[in-house]
Coordinates of C-alpha atoms in Angstrom, one line a residue:
X186 CA 0.0 0.0 0.0
X187 CA 1.3 3.5 -1.0
X188 CA 2.2 5.6 2.0
X189 CA 0.0 8.7 2.3
X190 CA 1.5 12.2 2.4
X191 CA 1.7 14.0 5.7
X192 CA -1.4 16.1 5.3
X193 CA -3.7 13.1 4.5
X194 CA -5.5 10.9 7.0
X195 CA -7.1 8.9 4.2
X196 CA -7.3 8.8 0.4
X197 CA -6.8 6.7 -2.7
X198 CA -4.1 7.2 -5.3
X199 CA -5.9 8.5 -8.5
X200 CA -6.7 5.6 -10.8
X201 CA -7.2 5.4 -14.5
X202 CA -9.9 2.8 -13.9
X203 CA -11.6 4.0 -10.7
X204 CA -13.9 1.6 -8.8
X205 CA -16.8 4.0 -8.2
X206 CA -20.6 3.9 -8.5
X207 CA -22.0 4.7 -12.0
X208 CA -23.7 7.7 -10.5
X209 CA -20.4 9.3 -9.4
X210 CA -19.6 11.0 -12.7
X211 CA -17.6 13.7 -11.1
X212 CA -15.4 11.3 -9.1
X213 CA -14.9 9.1 -12.1
X214 CA -13.9 12.0 -14.4
X215 CA -11.6 13.6 -11.8
X216 CA -9.8 10.3 -11.0
X217 CA -9.1 9.6 -14.7
X218 CA -7.8 13.2 -15.2
X219 CA -5.6 13.2 -12.1
X220 CA -4.1 9.9 -13.0
X221 CA -3.2 11.2 -16.4
X222 CA -1.7 14.4 -15.0
X223 CA 0.5 12.3 -12.7
X224 CA 1.5 9.9 -15.5
X225 CA 1.7 11.9 -18.7
X226 CA 4.7 14.2 -18.5
X227 CA 3.6 16.7 -21.1
X228 CA 0.1 17.0 -19.7
X229 CA 1.3 17.6 -16.1
X230 CA 3.8 20.2 -17.3
X231 CA 1.2 22.0 -19.4
X232 CA -1.6 22.1 -16.9
X233 CA 0.5 22.8 -13.8
X234 CA 2.4 25.4 -15.8
X235 CA -0.9 27.4 -16.1
X236 CA -0.9 27.8 -12.3
X237 CA 2.7 28.8 -12.1
X238 CA 4.4 25.4 -11.4
X239 CA 7.4 24.6 -13.6
X240 CA 8.3 20.9 -13.4
X241 CA 12.0 20.0 -13.5
X242 CA 13.9 16.8 -14.2
X243 CA 13.6 15.6 -10.6
X244 CA 9.9 16.7 -10.2
X245 CA 7.3 14.0 -9.5
X246 CA 3.6 14.5 -9.6
X247 CA 1.2 12.3 -7.6
X248 CA -2.5 12.7 -7.1
X249 CA -5.1 11.3 -4.7
X250 CA -8.9 11.1 -4.7
X251 CA -11.5 10.7 -1.8
X252 CA -9.1 12.6 0.5
X253 CA -9.5 13.0 4.2
X254 CA -7.3 15.8 5.7
X255 CA -5.6 15.5 9.0
X256 CA -6.2 19.0 10.2
X257 CA -9.8 20.3 10.4
X258 CA -10.4 23.7 11.9
X259 CA -13.2 24.0 14.4
X260 CA -16.5 24.6 12.7
X261 CA -15.2 23.6 9.3
X262 CA -16.2 20.4 7.6
X263 CA -15.7 19.2 4.0
X264 CA -14.2 16.5 1.9
X265 CA -12.4 17.8 -1.2
X266 CA -12.5 15.6 -4.3
X267 CA -8.8 15.4 -4.8
X268 CA -5.2 16.4 -4.1
X269 CA -2.3 17.1 -6.4
X270 CA 1.3 17.0 -5.0
X271 CA 4.4 18.1 -6.9
X272 CA 7.5 16.6 -5.2
X273 CA 11.3 17.0 -5.7
X274 CA 13.2 14.1 -4.1
X275 CA 11.5 13.6 -0.8
X276 CA 10.2 17.1 -0.5
X277 CA 6.8 18.4 -1.4
X278 CA 7.3 21.7 -3.2
X279 CA 3.6 22.4 -4.1
X280 CA 0.2 21.0 -3.3
X281 CA -3.4 21.7 -4.3
X282 CA -6.8 20.5 -3.2
X283 CA -9.1 19.9 -6.2
X284 CA -12.9 20.3 -6.5
X285 CA -14.7 19.1 -9.6
X286 CA -18.1 19.6 -11.1
X287 CA -19.5 18.1 -14.4
X288 CA -22.5 18.9 -16.6
X289 CA -24.4 21.9 -15.3
X290 CA -23.4 21.4 -11.7
X291 CA -22.4 24.8 -10.3
X292 CA -19.4 25.6 -8.1
X293 CA -20.5 26.8 -4.6
X294 CA -18.8 29.8 -3.0
X295 CA -19.3 28.5 0.5
X296 CA -17.8 25.1 -0.4
X297 CA -14.8 26.8 -2.0
X298 CA -14.3 29.0 1.0
X299 CA -14.3 25.9 3.2
X300 CA -11.6 24.2 1.1
X301 CA -9.5 27.3 1.2
X302 CA -9.6 27.2 5.0
X303 CA -8.8 23.5 5.0
X304 CA -5.8 24.2 2.7
X305 CA -4.6 26.8 5.0
X306 CA -4.8 24.6 8.0
X307 CA -3.0 21.7 6.3
X308 CA -0.2 23.8 4.7
X309 CA -1.6 23.2 1.2
X310 CA -0.6 25.9 -1.3
X311 CA -3.7 26.1 -3.5
X312 CA -7.3 25.1 -4.3
X313 CA -8.1 24.2 -8.0
X314 CA -11.7 24.0 -9.1
X315 CA -12.7 22.3 -12.4
X316 CA -16.1 22.7 -14.0
X317 CA -17.8 23.7 -17.2
X318 CA -17.4 27.3 -16.3
X319 CA -14.8 29.3 -18.2
X320 CA -12.1 31.7 -17.1
X321 CA -9.9 33.9 -19.2
X322 CA -6.8 32.7 -17.2
X323 CA -6.7 30.3 -14.3
X324 CA -6.5 33.0 -11.6
X325 CA -9.7 34.6 -12.9
X326 CA -12.1 32.5 -10.9
X327 CA -15.7 32.3 -12.2
X328 CA -17.1 32.5 -8.6
X329 CA -16.5 35.6 -6.5
X330 CA -14.8 34.6 -3.2
X331 CA -14.9 37.5 -0.7
X332 CA -11.7 36.4 1.2
X333 CA -8.9 34.1 0.3
X334 CA -6.6 33.1 3.2
X335 CA -3.0 34.4 3.1
X336 CA -0.7 31.8 1.7
X337 CA -3.3 30.0 -0.3
X338 CA -4.1 30.6 -4.0
X339 CA -7.3 29.9 -5.9
X340 CA -7.3 28.7 -9.5
X341 CA -9.8 27.4 -12.0
X342 CA -9.7 25.0 -15.0
X343 CA -12.6 24.4 -17.4
X344 CA -13.0 20.9 -18.6
X345 CA -12.9 22.3 -22.2
X346 CA -9.5 24.0 -21.6
X347 CA -8.1 20.6 -20.3
X348 CA -9.5 18.9 -23.4
X349 CA -8.0 21.5 -25.7
X350 CA -4.6 21.4 -24.1
X351 CA -4.7 17.6 -24.4
X352 CA -5.7 17.8 -28.1
X353 CA -2.9 20.3 -28.9
X354 CA -0.3 18.2 -27.2
X355 CA -1.5 15.1 -29.0
X356 CA -1.5 16.8 -32.4
X357 CA 1.8 18.5 -32.0
X358 CA 3.7 15.3 -31.4
X359 CA 5.3 16.7 -28.3
X360 CA 5.0 13.3 -26.5
X361 CA 7.4 10.7 -27.7
X362 CA 6.7 7.9 -25.2
X363 CA 4.3 5.4 -26.9
X364 CA 2.4 4.5 -23.7
X365 CA 2.0 8.1 -22.7
X366 CA 0.6 9.1 -26.2
X367 CA -1.8 6.2 -25.9
X368 CA -3.0 7.4 -22.5
X369 CA -3.4 11.0 -23.7
X370 CA -5.4 9.8 -26.7
X371 CA -7.7 7.8 -24.4
X372 CA -8.1 10.9 -22.2
X373 CA -9.1 13.0 -25.2
X374 CA -11.6 10.3 -26.3
X375 CA -13.0 10.1 -22.7
X376 CA -13.5 13.8 -22.2
X377 CA -14.8 14.3 -25.8
X378 CA -17.7 11.9 -25.2
X379 CA -20.9 13.5 -24.1
X380 CA -21.5 11.0 -21.3
X381 CA -18.5 12.4 -19.4
X382 CA -20.4 15.7 -18.9
X383 CA -17.9 18.1 -20.5
X384 CA -19.9 21.0 -22.0
X385 CA -19.0 24.0 -24.1
X386 CA -20.5 27.4 -23.5
X387 CA -23.3 27.5 -26.0
X388 CA -25.8 30.2 -25.0
X389 CA -26.2 33.6 -23.4
X390 CA -28.5 34.1 -20.4
X391 CA -32.2 34.4 -21.2
X392 CA -32.0 38.2 -20.5
X393 CA -29.8 38.7 -23.5
X394 CA -32.7 39.0 -26.0
X395 CA -34.5 41.7 -23.9
X396 CA -31.3 43.7 -23.5
X397 CA -30.5 43.6 -27.3
X398 CA -34.1 44.5 -28.2
X399 CA -34.1 47.5 -25.8
X400 CA -30.8 48.8 -27.2
X401 CA -32.0 48.5 -30.8
X402 CA -35.0 50.5 -29.8
X403 CA -32.8 53.3 -28.4
X404 CA -32.8 52.5 -24.7
X405 CA -29.7 53.2 -22.5
X406 CA -27.9 50.6 -20.5
X407 CA -26.9 51.2 -16.9
X408 CA -24.0 49.9 -14.9
X409 CA -26.2 48.9 -12.0
X410 CA -28.3 46.7 -14.1
X411 CA -28.0 42.9 -13.4
X412 CA -28.7 42.1 -17.0
X413 CA -25.7 44.2 -18.1
X414 CA -23.4 42.5 -15.6
X415 CA -24.7 39.1 -16.7
X416 CA -24.1 39.9 -20.3
X417 CA -20.5 40.8 -19.7
X418 CA -19.9 37.7 -17.5
X419 CA -21.5 35.5 -20.3
X420 CA -19.3 37.3 -22.9
X421 CA -16.1 36.5 -20.9
X422 CA -17.1 32.8 -20.8
X423 CA -17.8 32.7 -24.5
X424 CA -14.6 34.5 -25.3
X425 CA -12.6 31.9 -23.4
X426 CA -14.5 29.0 -25.1
X427 CA -14.0 30.7 -28.5
X428 CA -10.2 31.0 -27.8
X429 CA -10.2 27.2 -27.1
X430 CA -12.2 26.4 -30.2
X431 CA -9.8 28.5 -32.3
X432 CA -6.9 26.7 -30.6
X433 CA -8.3 23.4 -31.7
X434 CA -8.5 24.6 -35.3
X435 CA -5.0 26.0 -35.5
X436 CA -3.4 23.4 -33.2
X437 CA -1.7 25.8 -30.9
X438 CA -2.8 27.7 -27.8
X439 CA -4.7 30.9 -28.4
X440 CA -4.7 33.7 -25.8
X441 CA -7.0 36.5 -24.9
X442 CA -5.3 39.9 -24.8
X443 CA -5.8 41.6 -21.5
X444 CA -4.4 44.8 -20.0
X445 CA -2.1 44.2 -17.0
X446 CA -4.7 45.6 -14.6
X447 CA -7.3 43.1 -15.9
X448 CA -4.9 40.1 -15.7
X449 CA -4.3 40.7 -12.0
X450 CA -7.8 41.8 -11.1
X451 CA -10.8 40.0 -12.7
X452 CA -13.3 42.1 -10.8
X453 CA -11.9 45.3 -12.3
X454 CA -12.1 43.7 -15.8
X455 CA -15.8 43.1 -15.3
X456 CA -16.4 46.6 -14.0
X457 CA -14.5 48.3 -16.8
X458 CA -16.2 46.2 -19.5
X459 CA -19.6 46.8 -18.0
X460 CA -18.9 50.6 -18.2
X461 CA -17.7 50.2 -21.8
X462 CA -20.8 48.2 -22.8
X463 CA -23.1 50.9 -21.3
X464 CA -21.1 53.7 -23.0
X465 CA -20.7 52.1 -26.5
X466 CA -23.4 49.4 -26.6
X467 CA -20.7 47.0 -27.8
X468 CA -18.8 44.0 -26.5
X469 CA -15.2 43.6 -27.5
X470 CA -12.3 41.1 -27.2
X471 CA -8.9 40.5 -28.9
X472 CA -7.3 37.1 -29.5
X473 CA -3.6 36.4 -29.8
X474 CA -2.8 33.6 -32.3
X475 CA 0.9 32.7 -32.2
X476 CA 2.8 33.9 -35.3
X477 CA -0.3 35.5 -36.8
X478 CA 0.3 38.9 -38.5
X479 CA -1.8 40.8 -35.9
X480 CA -4.2 40.2 -33.0
X481 CA -7.8 39.4 -34.0
X482 CA -10.3 41.9 -32.7
X483 CA -13.9 40.8 -32.3
X484 CA -16.8 43.2 -31.7
X485 CA -20.5 42.5 -31.1
X486 CA -22.4 45.8 -31.9
X487 CA -25.8 45.8 -30.3
X488 CA -27.4 48.8 -32.1
X489 CA -26.6 47.4 -35.6
X490 CA -26.9 43.7 -34.5
X491 CA -23.7 43.0 -36.3
X492 CA -20.6 40.9 -35.5
X493 CA -17.3 42.4 -36.7
X494 CA -13.9 40.6 -36.8
X495 CA -10.8 42.4 -37.9
X496 CA -7.0 42.6 -38.1
X497 CA -4.8 45.7 -38.6
X498 CA -1.5 45.7 -40.5
X499 CA 1.1 48.4 -41.1
X500 CA 1.3 49.2 -44.8
X501 CA 4.6 48.3 -46.5
X502 CA 7.1 51.2 -46.2
X503 CA 9.0 50.3 -49.4
X504 CA 6.0 51.0 -51.6
X505 CA 5.0 54.6 -52.1
X506 CA 1.7 54.8 -54.0
X507 CA -1.8 53.9 -52.9
X508 CA -2.0 51.3 -55.6
X509 CA 1.3 49.6 -54.8
X510 CA 0.5 49.4 -51.1
X511 CA -3.1 48.2 -51.7
X512 CA -1.9 45.5 -54.2
X513 CA 0.5 44.2 -51.5
X514 CA -2.5 43.6 -49.3
X515 CA -5.0 42.2 -51.8
X516 CA -2.4 39.8 -53.3
X517 CA -2.4 38.1 -49.8
X518 CA -6.2 37.8 -50.0
X519 CA -6.3 36.5 -53.6
X520 CA -8.0 33.2 -52.6
X521 CA -10.3 34.7 -50.0
X522 CA -14.1 34.7 -50.4
X523 CA -14.9 38.4 -50.5
X524 CA -18.4 38.0 -49.0
X525 CA -18.7 40.4 -46.0
X526 CA -15.1 41.4 -46.2
X527 CA -14.0 45.0 -46.3
X528 CA -10.7 46.9 -46.5
X529 CA -10.2 50.1 -44.5
X530 CA -7.2 52.4 -45.2
X531 CA -5.9 54.7 -42.4
X532 CA -4.1 57.8 -43.7
X533 CA -1.5 60.1 -42.2
X534 CA -2.6 63.2 -40.3
X535 CA -6.3 63.9 -39.7
X536 CA -7.7 62.6 -42.9
X537 CA -10.8 60.4 -42.4
X538 CA -10.1 56.6 -43.0
X539 CA -11.6 55.2 -46.2
X540 CA -13.3 51.9 -46.6
X541 CA -14.5 49.7 -49.5
X542 CA -15.5 46.1 -49.9
X543 CA -12.8 43.6 -50.8
X544 CA -14.5 43.0 -54.1
X545 CA -14.4 46.7 -55.1
X546 CA -10.7 47.0 -54.1
X547 CA -9.8 43.9 -56.1
X548 CA -11.4 45.5 -59.2
X549 CA -9.9 48.9 -58.6
X550 CA -6.9 49.1 -56.2
X551 CA -7.1 53.0 -56.4
X552 CA -10.7 52.9 -54.9
X553 CA -9.4 53.6 -51.4
X554 CA -7.7 56.8 -52.3
X555 CA -9.2 60.1 -53.5
X556 CA -8.3 61.3 -56.9
X557 CA -5.1 63.4 -56.9
X558 CA -4.2 62.3 -53.4
X559 CA -0.4 61.9 -53.2
X560 CA -0.4 60.3 -49.7
X561 CA -0.3 56.6 -49.2
X562 CA -2.1 54.8 -46.4
X563 CA -0.2 54.0 -43.2
X564 CA -2.3 51.1 -42.0
X565 CA -4.8 48.7 -43.5
X566 CA -7.6 47.0 -41.6
X567 CA -9.2 43.9 -43.0
X568 CA -12.7 43.6 -41.5
X569 CA -15.5 41.0 -41.7
X570 CA -18.9 42.6 -41.0
X571 CA -21.6 40.1 -40.4
X572 CA -25.2 41.4 -40.2
X573 CA -26.7 38.8 -37.9
X574 CA -30.2 40.3 -37.9
X575 CA -32.7 38.6 -35.6
X576 CA -30.2 35.9 -34.8
X577 CA -28.1 38.4 -32.9
X578 CA -30.8 38.6 -30.1
X579 CA -31.1 34.8 -29.7
X580 CA -29.3 33.4 -26.7
X581 CA -28.0 30.4 -28.7
X582 CA -28.1 31.8 -32.3
X583 CA -25.9 34.7 -31.2
X584 CA -23.2 32.3 -30.1
X585 CA -23.5 30.3 -33.3
X586 CA -23.2 33.4 -35.4
X587 CA -20.2 34.7 -33.4
X588 CA -18.2 31.5 -33.5
X589 CA -18.9 30.9 -37.2
X590 CA -17.8 34.5 -38.0
X591 CA -14.5 34.2 -36.1
X592 CA -13.6 30.9 -37.6
X593 CA -14.5 32.0 -41.1
X594 CA -12.5 35.1 -40.7
X595 CA -9.4 33.2 -39.6
X596 CA -9.8 30.7 -42.5
X597 CA -10.3 33.5 -45.1
X598 CA -8.0 36.2 -43.7
X599 CA -6.1 35.4 -40.5
X600 CA -4.1 32.5 -41.7
X601 CA -3.2 34.3 -45.0
X602 CA -2.0 37.6 -43.9
X603 CA 1.7 38.4 -43.3
X604 CA 2.9 41.6 -41.8
X605 CA 5.4 43.7 -43.8
X606 CA 9.0 43.7 -42.7
X607 CA 11.6 46.0 -44.2
X608 CA 14.3 44.4 -46.3
X609 CA 17.8 44.1 -45.0
X610 CA 19.8 47.4 -45.6
X611 CA 22.0 47.5 -48.7
X612 CA 25.7 48.3 -48.5
X613 CA 26.6 51.9 -49.4
X614 CA 30.1 51.1 -50.8
X615 CA 30.7 49.9 -54.3
X616 CA 34.1 48.4 -53.4
X617 CA 34.2 44.6 -53.8
X618 CA 34.0 42.6 -50.5
X619 CA 37.3 41.4 -48.9
X620 CA 37.0 37.9 -50.5
X621 CA 37.0 39.4 -54.0
X622 CA 39.9 41.6 -53.2
X623 CA 41.8 38.6 -52.1
X624 CA 41.2 36.7 -55.3
X625 CA 42.3 39.8 -57.4
X626 CA 45.6 39.9 -55.4
X627 CA 46.2 36.2 -56.0
X628 CA 45.8 36.6 -59.8
X629 CA 48.1 39.7 -60.1
X630 CA 51.8 39.3 -61.2
X631 CA 54.5 39.7 -58.6
X632 CA 56.4 43.0 -58.8

């Protein structure tokens, strides 16, 4: 029998094939996941890396389920679903209690607060929750916890993020060990099956339709309104799910661009974006795709019921005319379906930007510039504008339109654009390089 770690009075090492009742879907899913984290090196490194734990050569990950902790503060009772330990030699360097929910089961603030207290009492570093809720980054918890004890951190993983990380690892061939690749493939198959209870974010709250309808009719939105706060919270969940969906398509991790203040303070992020929604009647987000020419900006404009997806590129500095700079861009989009795609040119000074459809610009590269204008655009913006109409106000159809628009934009535009880079500088001297001088000297007669 494996010796239990010091903080445990009881528990079972996480098993790939847990002996649990059929009704215990949460326990079964968590046991399989924790066993894979402990036994698949790449998965453990990836997931634990998201909570700040870098695994070294001597690191060893172990995991337990059905844990009973030794220290229980007076008035506190609870039994966490699992425990993760990161050890180096005989020393535990990091530990975390784990609480998991599947399907539409909701995390409970009171239960999380209890586990934070238990972690503190037992010298455990963190609490990690897992559910079908989404978070932009692991330290942006979907449940507001009023007080987190000193010395304990709180993190969250969505089941979909775990599944996406696993798929990316599997497709990237980053795991050479045959047995570990097999296990990872089985984990993906397990989490991908609907019976496991892993769910994507697929609909806004029921209040979404009423809010959109009122904005279209000219009504103002107020920061104190619950439906506005709910809309922003839903938007954050959808943005994270959309980043994961895009990551699966491009086979690499896709991030959400956040200001520093929002990365460290999720409550401020919500407050700022609630204020922005009330002021502009628009929801916005930017995605970072590794090696893409520019971030992908996504906007949902309530008054026009439109979804807009765009990328901005600096115009090539080695081309001077409007036509030459425009041709540089449209050549990259030669195979793109022009439906709903537009090109905006941003000019020097205070001149108003000009915009035309991709089809018009293809037919006339001078269409973006006024006759006789000698200036060339500084920046181009390629924009997809999707008029969603009545589907924009639907709780589910809005999500369908949004995801289809972003994925189409990346397929037609994002993966094809390349940013301009200046050519290497030319030598100013016309003298032959040293090697040529050497050859001339060798061929000359001796004096």
